[in-house]
PDB file of C-alpha atoms in Angstrom:
ATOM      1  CA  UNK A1230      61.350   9.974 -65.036  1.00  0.00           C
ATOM      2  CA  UNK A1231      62.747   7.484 -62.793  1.00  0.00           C
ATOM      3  CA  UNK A1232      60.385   5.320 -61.091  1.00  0.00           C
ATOM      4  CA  UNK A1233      60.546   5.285 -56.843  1.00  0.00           C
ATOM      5  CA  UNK A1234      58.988   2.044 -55.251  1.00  0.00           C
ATOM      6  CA  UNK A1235      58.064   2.219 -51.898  1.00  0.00           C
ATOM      7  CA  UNK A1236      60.937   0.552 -49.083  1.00  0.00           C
ATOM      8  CA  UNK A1237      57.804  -0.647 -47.363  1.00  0.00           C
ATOM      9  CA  UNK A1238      55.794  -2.393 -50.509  1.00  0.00           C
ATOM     10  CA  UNK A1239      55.504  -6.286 -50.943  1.00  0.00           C
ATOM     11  CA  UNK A1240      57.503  -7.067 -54.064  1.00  0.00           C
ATOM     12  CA  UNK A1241      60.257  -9.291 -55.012  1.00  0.00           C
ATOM     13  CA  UNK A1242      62.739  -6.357 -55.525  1.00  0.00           C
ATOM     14  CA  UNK A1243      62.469  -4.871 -52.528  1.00  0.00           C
ATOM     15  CA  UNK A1244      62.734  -8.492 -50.359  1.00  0.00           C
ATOM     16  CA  UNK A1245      65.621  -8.757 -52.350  1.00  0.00           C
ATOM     17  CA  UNK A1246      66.946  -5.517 -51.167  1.00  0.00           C
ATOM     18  CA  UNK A1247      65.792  -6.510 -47.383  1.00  0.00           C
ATOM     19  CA  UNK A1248      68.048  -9.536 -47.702  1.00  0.00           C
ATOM     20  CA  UNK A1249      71.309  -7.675 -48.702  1.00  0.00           C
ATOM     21  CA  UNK A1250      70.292  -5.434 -46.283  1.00  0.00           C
ATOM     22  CA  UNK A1251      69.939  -2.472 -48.742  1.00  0.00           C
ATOM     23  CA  UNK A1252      66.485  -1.704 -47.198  1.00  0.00           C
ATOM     24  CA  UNK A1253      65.622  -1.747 -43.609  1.00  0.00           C
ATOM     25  CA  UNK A1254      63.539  -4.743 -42.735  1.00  0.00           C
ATOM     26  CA  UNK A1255      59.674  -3.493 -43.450  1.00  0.00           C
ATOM     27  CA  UNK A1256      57.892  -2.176 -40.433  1.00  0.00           C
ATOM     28  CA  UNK A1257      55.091  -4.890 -38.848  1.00  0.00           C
ATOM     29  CA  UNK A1258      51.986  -3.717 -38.605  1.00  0.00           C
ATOM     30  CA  UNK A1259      50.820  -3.175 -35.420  1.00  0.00           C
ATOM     31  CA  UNK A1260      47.968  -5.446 -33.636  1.00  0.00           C
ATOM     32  CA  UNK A1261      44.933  -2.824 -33.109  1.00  0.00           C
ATOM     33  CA  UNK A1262      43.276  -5.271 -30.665  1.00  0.00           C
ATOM     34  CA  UNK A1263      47.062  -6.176 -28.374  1.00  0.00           C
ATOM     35  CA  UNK A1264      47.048  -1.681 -28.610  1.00  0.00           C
ATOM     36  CA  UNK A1265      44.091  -1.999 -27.375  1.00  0.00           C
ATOM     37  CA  UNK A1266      44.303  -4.615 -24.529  1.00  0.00           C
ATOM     38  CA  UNK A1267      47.627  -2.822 -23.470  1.00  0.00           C
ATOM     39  CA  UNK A1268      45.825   0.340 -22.954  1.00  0.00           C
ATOM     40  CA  UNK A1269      42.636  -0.833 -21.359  1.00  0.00           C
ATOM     41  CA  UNK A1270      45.223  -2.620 -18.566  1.00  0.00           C
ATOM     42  CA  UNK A1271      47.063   0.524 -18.215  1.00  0.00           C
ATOM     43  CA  UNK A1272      43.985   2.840 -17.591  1.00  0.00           C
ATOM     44  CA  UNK A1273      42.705   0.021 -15.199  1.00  0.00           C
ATOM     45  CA  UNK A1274      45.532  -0.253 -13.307  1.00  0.00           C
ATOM     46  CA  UNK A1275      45.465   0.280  -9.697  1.00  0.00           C
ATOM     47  CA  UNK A1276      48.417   1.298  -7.365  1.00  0.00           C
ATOM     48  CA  UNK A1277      48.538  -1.709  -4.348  1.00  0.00           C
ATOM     49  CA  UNK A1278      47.201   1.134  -1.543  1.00  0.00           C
ATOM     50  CA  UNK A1279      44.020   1.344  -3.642  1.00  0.00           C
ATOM     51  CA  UNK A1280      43.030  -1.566  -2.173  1.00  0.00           C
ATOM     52  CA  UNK A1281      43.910  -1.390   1.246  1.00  0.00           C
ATOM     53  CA  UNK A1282      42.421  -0.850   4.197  1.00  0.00           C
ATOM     54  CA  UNK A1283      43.056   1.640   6.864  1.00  0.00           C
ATOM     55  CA  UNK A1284      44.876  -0.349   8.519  1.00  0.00           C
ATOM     56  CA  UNK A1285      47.121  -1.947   5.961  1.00  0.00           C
ATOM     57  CA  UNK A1286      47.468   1.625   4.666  1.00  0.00           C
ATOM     58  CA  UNK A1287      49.534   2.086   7.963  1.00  0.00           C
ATOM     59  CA  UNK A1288      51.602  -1.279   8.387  1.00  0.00           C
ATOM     60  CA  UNK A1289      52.361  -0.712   4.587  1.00  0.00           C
ATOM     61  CA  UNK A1290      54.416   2.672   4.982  1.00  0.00           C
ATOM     62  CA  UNK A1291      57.951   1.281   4.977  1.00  0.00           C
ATOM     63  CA  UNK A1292      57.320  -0.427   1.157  1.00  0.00           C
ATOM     64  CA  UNK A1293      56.936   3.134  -0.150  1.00  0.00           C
ATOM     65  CA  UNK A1294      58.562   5.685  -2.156  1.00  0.00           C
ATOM     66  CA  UNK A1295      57.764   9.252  -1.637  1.00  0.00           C
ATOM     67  CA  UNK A1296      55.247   9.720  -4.415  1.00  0.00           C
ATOM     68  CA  UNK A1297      53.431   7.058  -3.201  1.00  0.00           C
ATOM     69  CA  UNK A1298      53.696   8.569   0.017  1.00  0.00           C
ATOM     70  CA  UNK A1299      52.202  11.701  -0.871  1.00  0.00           C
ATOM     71  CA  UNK A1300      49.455   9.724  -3.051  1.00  0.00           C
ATOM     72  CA  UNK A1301      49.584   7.834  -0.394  1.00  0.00           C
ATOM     73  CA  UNK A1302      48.151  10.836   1.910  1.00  0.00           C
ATOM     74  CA  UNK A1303      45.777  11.979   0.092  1.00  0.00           C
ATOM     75  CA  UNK A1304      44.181   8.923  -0.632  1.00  0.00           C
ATOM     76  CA  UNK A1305      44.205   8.413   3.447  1.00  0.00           C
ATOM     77  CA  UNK A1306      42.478  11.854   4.257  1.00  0.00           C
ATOM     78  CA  UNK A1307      39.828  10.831   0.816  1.00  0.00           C
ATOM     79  CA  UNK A1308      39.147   7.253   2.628  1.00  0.00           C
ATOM     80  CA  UNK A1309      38.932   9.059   5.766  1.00  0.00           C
ATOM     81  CA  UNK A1310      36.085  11.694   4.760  1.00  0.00           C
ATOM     82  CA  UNK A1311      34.007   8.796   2.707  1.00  0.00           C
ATOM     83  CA  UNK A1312      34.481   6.265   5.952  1.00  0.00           C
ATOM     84  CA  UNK A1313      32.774   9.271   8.372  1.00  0.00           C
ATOM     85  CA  UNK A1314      30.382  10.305   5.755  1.00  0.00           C
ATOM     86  CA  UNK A1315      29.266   6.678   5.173  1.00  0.00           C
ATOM     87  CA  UNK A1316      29.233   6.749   9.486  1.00  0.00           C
ATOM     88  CA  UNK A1317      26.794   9.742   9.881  1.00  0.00           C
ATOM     89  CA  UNK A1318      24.371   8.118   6.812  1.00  0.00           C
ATOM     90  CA  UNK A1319      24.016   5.115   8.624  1.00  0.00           C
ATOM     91  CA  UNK A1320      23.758   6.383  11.952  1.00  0.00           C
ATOM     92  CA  UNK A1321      19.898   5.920  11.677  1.00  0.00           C
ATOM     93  CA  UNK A1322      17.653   4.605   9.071  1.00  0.00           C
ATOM     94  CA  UNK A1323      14.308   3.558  11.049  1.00  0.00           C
ATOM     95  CA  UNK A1324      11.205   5.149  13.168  1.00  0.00           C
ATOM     96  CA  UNK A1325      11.994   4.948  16.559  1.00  0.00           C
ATOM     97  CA  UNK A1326       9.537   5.245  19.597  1.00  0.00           C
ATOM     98  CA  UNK A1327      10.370   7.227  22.436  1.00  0.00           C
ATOM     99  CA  UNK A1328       8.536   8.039  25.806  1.00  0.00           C
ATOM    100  CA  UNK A1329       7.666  11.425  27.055  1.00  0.00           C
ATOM    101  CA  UNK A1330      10.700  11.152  29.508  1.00  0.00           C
ATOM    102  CA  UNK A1331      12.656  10.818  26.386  1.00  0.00           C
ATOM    103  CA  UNK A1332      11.813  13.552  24.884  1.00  0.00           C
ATOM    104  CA  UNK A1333      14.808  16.004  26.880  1.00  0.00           C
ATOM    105  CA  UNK A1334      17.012  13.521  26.175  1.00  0.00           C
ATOM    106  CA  UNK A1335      16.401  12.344  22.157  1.00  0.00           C
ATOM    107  CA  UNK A1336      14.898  15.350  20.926  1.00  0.00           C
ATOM    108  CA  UNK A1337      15.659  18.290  22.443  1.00  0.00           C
ATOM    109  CA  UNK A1338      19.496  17.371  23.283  1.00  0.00           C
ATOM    110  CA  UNK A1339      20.301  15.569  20.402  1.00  0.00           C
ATOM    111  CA  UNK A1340      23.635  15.741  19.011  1.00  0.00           C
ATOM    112  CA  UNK A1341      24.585  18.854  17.291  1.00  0.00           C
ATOM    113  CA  UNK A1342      23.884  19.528  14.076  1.00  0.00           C
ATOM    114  CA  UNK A1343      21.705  15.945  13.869  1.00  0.00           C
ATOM    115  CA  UNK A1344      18.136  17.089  12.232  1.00  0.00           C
ATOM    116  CA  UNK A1345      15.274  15.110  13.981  1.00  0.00           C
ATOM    117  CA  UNK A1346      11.436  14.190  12.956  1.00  0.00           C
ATOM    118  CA  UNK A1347       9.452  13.394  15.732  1.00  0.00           C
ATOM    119  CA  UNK A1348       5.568  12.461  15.279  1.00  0.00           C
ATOM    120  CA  UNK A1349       3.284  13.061  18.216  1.00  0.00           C
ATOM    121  CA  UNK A1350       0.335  10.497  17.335  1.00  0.00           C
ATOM    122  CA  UNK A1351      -2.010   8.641  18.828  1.00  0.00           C
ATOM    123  CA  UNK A1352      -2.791   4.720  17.541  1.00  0.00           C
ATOM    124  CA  UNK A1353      -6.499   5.285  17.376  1.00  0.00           C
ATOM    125  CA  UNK A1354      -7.016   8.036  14.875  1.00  0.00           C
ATOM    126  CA  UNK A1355      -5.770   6.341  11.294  1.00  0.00           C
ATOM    127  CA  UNK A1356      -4.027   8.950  10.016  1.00  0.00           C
ATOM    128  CA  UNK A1357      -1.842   8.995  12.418  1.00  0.00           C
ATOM    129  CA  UNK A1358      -0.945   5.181  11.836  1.00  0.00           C
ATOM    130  CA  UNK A1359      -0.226   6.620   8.052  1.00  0.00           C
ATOM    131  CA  UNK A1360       1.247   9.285   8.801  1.00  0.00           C
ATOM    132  CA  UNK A1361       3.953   6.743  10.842  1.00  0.00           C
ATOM    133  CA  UNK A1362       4.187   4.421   7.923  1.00  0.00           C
ATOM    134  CA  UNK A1363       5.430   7.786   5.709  1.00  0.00           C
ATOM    135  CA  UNK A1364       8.027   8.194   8.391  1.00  0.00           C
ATOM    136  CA  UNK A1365       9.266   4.790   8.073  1.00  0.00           C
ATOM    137  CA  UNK A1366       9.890   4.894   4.234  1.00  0.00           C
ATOM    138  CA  UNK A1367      11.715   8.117   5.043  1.00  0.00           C
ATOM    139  CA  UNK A1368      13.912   6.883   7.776  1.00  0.00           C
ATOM    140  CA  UNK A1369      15.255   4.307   5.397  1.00  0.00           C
ATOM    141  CA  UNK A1370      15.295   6.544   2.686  1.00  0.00           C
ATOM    142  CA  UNK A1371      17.278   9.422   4.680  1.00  0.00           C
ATOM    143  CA  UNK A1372      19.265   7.536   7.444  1.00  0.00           C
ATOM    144  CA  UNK A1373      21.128  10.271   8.627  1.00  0.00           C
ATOM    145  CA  UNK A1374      18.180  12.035   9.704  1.00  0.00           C
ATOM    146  CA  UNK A1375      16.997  11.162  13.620  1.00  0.00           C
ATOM    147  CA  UNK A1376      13.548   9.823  12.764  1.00  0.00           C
ATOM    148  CA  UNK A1377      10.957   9.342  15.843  1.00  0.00           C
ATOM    149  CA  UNK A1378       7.422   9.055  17.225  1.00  0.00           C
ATOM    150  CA  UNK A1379       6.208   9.299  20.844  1.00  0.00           C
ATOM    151  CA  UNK A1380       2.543   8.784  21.790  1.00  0.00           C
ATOM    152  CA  UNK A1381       0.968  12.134  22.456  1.00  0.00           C
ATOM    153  CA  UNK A1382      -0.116  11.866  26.467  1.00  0.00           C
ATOM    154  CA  UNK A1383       2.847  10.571  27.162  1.00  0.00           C
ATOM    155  CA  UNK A1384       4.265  14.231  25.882  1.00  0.00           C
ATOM    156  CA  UNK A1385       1.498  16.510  26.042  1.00  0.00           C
ATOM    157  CA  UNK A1386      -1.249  16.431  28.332  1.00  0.00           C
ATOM    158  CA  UNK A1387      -5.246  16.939  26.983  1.00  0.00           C
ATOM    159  CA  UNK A1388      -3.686  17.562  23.375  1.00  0.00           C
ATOM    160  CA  UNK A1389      -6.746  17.785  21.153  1.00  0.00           C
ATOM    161  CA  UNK A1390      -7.420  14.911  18.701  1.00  0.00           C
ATOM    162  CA  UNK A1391      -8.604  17.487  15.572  1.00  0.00           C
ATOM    163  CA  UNK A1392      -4.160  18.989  15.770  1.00  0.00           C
ATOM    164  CA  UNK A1393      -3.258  15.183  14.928  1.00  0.00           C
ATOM    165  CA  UNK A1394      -1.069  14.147  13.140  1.00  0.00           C
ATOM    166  CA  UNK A1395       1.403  16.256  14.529  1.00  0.00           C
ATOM    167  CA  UNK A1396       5.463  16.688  13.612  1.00  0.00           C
ATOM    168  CA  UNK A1397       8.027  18.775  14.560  1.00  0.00           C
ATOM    169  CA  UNK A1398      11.124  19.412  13.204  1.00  0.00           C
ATOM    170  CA  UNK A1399      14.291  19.914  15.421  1.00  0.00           C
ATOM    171  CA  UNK A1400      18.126  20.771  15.065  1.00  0.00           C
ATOM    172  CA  UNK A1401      20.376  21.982  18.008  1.00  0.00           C
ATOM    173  CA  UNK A1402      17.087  22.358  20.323  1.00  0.00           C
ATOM    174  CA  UNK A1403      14.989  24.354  17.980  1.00  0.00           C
ATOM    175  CA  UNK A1404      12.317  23.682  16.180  1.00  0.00           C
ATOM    176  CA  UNK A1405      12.476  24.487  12.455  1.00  0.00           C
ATOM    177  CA  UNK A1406       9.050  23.245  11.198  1.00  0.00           C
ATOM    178  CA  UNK A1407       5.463  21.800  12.594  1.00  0.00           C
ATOM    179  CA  UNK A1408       3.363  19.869  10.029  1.00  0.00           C
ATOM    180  CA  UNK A1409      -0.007  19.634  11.712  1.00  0.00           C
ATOM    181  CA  UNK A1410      -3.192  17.373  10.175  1.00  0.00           C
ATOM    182  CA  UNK A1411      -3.832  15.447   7.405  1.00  0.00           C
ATOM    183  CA  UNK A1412      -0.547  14.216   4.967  1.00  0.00           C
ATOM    184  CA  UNK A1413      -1.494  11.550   2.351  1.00  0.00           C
ATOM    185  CA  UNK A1414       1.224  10.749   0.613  1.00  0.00           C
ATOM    186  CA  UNK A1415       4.549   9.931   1.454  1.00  0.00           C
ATOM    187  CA  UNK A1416       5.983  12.426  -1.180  1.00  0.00           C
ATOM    188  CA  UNK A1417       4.380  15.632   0.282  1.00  0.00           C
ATOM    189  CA  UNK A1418       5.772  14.839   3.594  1.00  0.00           C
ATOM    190  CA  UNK A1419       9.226  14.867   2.320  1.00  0.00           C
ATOM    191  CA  UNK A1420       8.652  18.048   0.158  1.00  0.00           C
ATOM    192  CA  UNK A1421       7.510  19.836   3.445  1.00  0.00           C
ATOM    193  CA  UNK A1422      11.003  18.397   5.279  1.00  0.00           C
ATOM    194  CA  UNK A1423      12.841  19.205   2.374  1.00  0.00           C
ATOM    195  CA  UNK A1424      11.347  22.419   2.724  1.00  0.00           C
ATOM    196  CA  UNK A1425      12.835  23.546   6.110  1.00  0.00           C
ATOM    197  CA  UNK A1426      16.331  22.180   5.101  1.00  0.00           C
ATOM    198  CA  UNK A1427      15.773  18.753   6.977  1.00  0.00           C
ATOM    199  CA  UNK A1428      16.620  17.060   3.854  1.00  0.00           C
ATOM    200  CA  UNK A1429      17.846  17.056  -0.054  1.00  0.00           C
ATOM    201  CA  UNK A1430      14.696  15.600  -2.387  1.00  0.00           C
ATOM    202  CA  UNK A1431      14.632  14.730  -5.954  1.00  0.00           C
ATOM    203  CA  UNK A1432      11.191  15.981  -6.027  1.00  0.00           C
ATOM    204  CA  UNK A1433      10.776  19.158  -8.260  1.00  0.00           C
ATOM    205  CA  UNK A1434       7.611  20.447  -6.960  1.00  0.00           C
ATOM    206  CA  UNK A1435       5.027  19.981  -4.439  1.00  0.00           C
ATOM    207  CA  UNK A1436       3.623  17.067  -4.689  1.00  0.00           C
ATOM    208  CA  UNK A1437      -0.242  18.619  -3.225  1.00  0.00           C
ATOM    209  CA  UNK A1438      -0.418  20.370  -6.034  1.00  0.00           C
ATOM    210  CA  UNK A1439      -0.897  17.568  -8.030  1.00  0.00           C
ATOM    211  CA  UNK A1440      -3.053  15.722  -5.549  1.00  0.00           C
ATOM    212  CA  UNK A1441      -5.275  18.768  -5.660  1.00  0.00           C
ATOM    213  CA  UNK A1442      -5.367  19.193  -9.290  1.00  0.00           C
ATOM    214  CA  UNK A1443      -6.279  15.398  -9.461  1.00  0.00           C
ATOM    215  CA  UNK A1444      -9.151  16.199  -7.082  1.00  0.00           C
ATOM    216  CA  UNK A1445     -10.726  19.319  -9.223  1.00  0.00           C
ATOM    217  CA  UNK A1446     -10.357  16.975 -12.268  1.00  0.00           C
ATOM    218  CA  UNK A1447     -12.520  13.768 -10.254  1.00  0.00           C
ATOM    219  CA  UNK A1448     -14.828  16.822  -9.083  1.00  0.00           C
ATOM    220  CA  UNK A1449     -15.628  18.583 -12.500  1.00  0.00           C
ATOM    221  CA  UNK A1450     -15.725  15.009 -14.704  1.00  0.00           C
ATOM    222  CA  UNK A1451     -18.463  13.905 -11.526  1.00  0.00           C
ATOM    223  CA  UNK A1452     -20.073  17.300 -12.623  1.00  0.00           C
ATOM    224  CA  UNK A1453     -19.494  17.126 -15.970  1.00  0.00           C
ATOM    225  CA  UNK A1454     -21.064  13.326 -15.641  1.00  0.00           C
ATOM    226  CA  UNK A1455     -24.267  14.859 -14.045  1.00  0.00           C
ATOM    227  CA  UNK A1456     -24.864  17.534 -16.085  1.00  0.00           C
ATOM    228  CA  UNK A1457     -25.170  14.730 -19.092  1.00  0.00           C
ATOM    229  CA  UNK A1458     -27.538  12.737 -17.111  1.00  0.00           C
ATOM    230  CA  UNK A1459     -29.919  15.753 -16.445  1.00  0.00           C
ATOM    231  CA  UNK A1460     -29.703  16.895 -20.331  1.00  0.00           C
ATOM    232  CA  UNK A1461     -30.483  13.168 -21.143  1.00  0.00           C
ATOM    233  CA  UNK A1462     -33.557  12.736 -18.789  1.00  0.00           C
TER     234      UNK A1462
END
């Protein structure tokens, strides 16, 4: 049996070969890490309107061809809905105080489709004063949501102190929710605005529940605590 090197083995013979040009010359082997490199820069690269503006988007035209110019288009109308969504979000972002004479004006006339939180309070009772720092985290948390707090007389006249804290929820003139009394934490307030649609929240469930569940617990281990000193004495 006749024996078959391979064209592409180191060995004398086959250099030999290579030289008189019998063989091909052997095949380099190929840099893994330069593959690599090469097709890292190709997967990053970025066509020049990718980072343009707006407005070099438009005094840049001329330079191209028409596929870029139909990239080119789309990537105008995708700039175009991030720039006006990025608008709206920031329209807001903090708690605002209004007068009663603003009320018409900020609340009930607000622009369409704009959701808005406004806190009837007064500065004396502290929940109230709570109740506005919630509001605050929120605003900053959810800036595209009209966030705002009026002093109570100056809105409604002989409003009774026990209804306080008071919120109501509006979008397009109507009101879509009224939280009335006692909120504690921050978290239940925006499960209760989540709740009517103001906003999206993380939050899974309603955050009372736990608060209540951690008050039977402090209740029955006070009980439970009791009990053991009266089966001691």
């Amino acid at each position: 049996m006749q024996y078959k090197e391979d064209p592409n083995e180191d060995t004398e013979w086959n250099d030999i070969l290579r030289d008189f040009g019998i063989l091909p010359p052997k095949d380099e082997p190929k840099d893994e890490t330069e593959e690599m490199v090469l097709r890292l820069q190709k997967e990053a690269e970025v066509k020049p309107y990718e980072r343009m503006t707006l407005k070099e988007l438009n005094e840049a035209e001329d330079d191209f061809d028409e596929d870029d110019m139909k990239a080119l288009e789309m990537y105008r109308q995708q700039r175009l809905q991030e720039w006006k969504i990025l608008q709206k979000r920031q329209k807001y972002g903090d708690l605002r105080e209004i007068s009663g004479e603003q009320y018409v004006k900020e609340v009930t006339n607000a622009q369409k489709d704009v959701w808005v939180v406004i806190h009837l309070y007064r500065s004396s009772i502290p929940m109230c004063l709570l109740v506005n720092q919630h509001l605050s985290l929120l605003a900053r948390k959810f800036p595209e949501i009209k966030f705002i707090k009026a002093i109570v007389n100056s809105c409604i006249q002989n409003y009774h102190d026990r209804c306080l804290p008071t919120i109501f929820v509006y979008r397009n003139g109507q009101i879509k929710g009224r939280f009335i009394g006692s909120l504690f934490v921050v978290t239940e307030l925006e499960w209760k605005l989540a709740q009517v649609g103001a906003i999206e929240t993380d939050l899974e469930e309603s955050p009372k529940q736990n608060i209540t569940d951690m008050m039977m617990s402090s209740v029955r281990n006070a009980l439970s605590r009791q009990e053991s000193t009266l089966l001691s004495s």
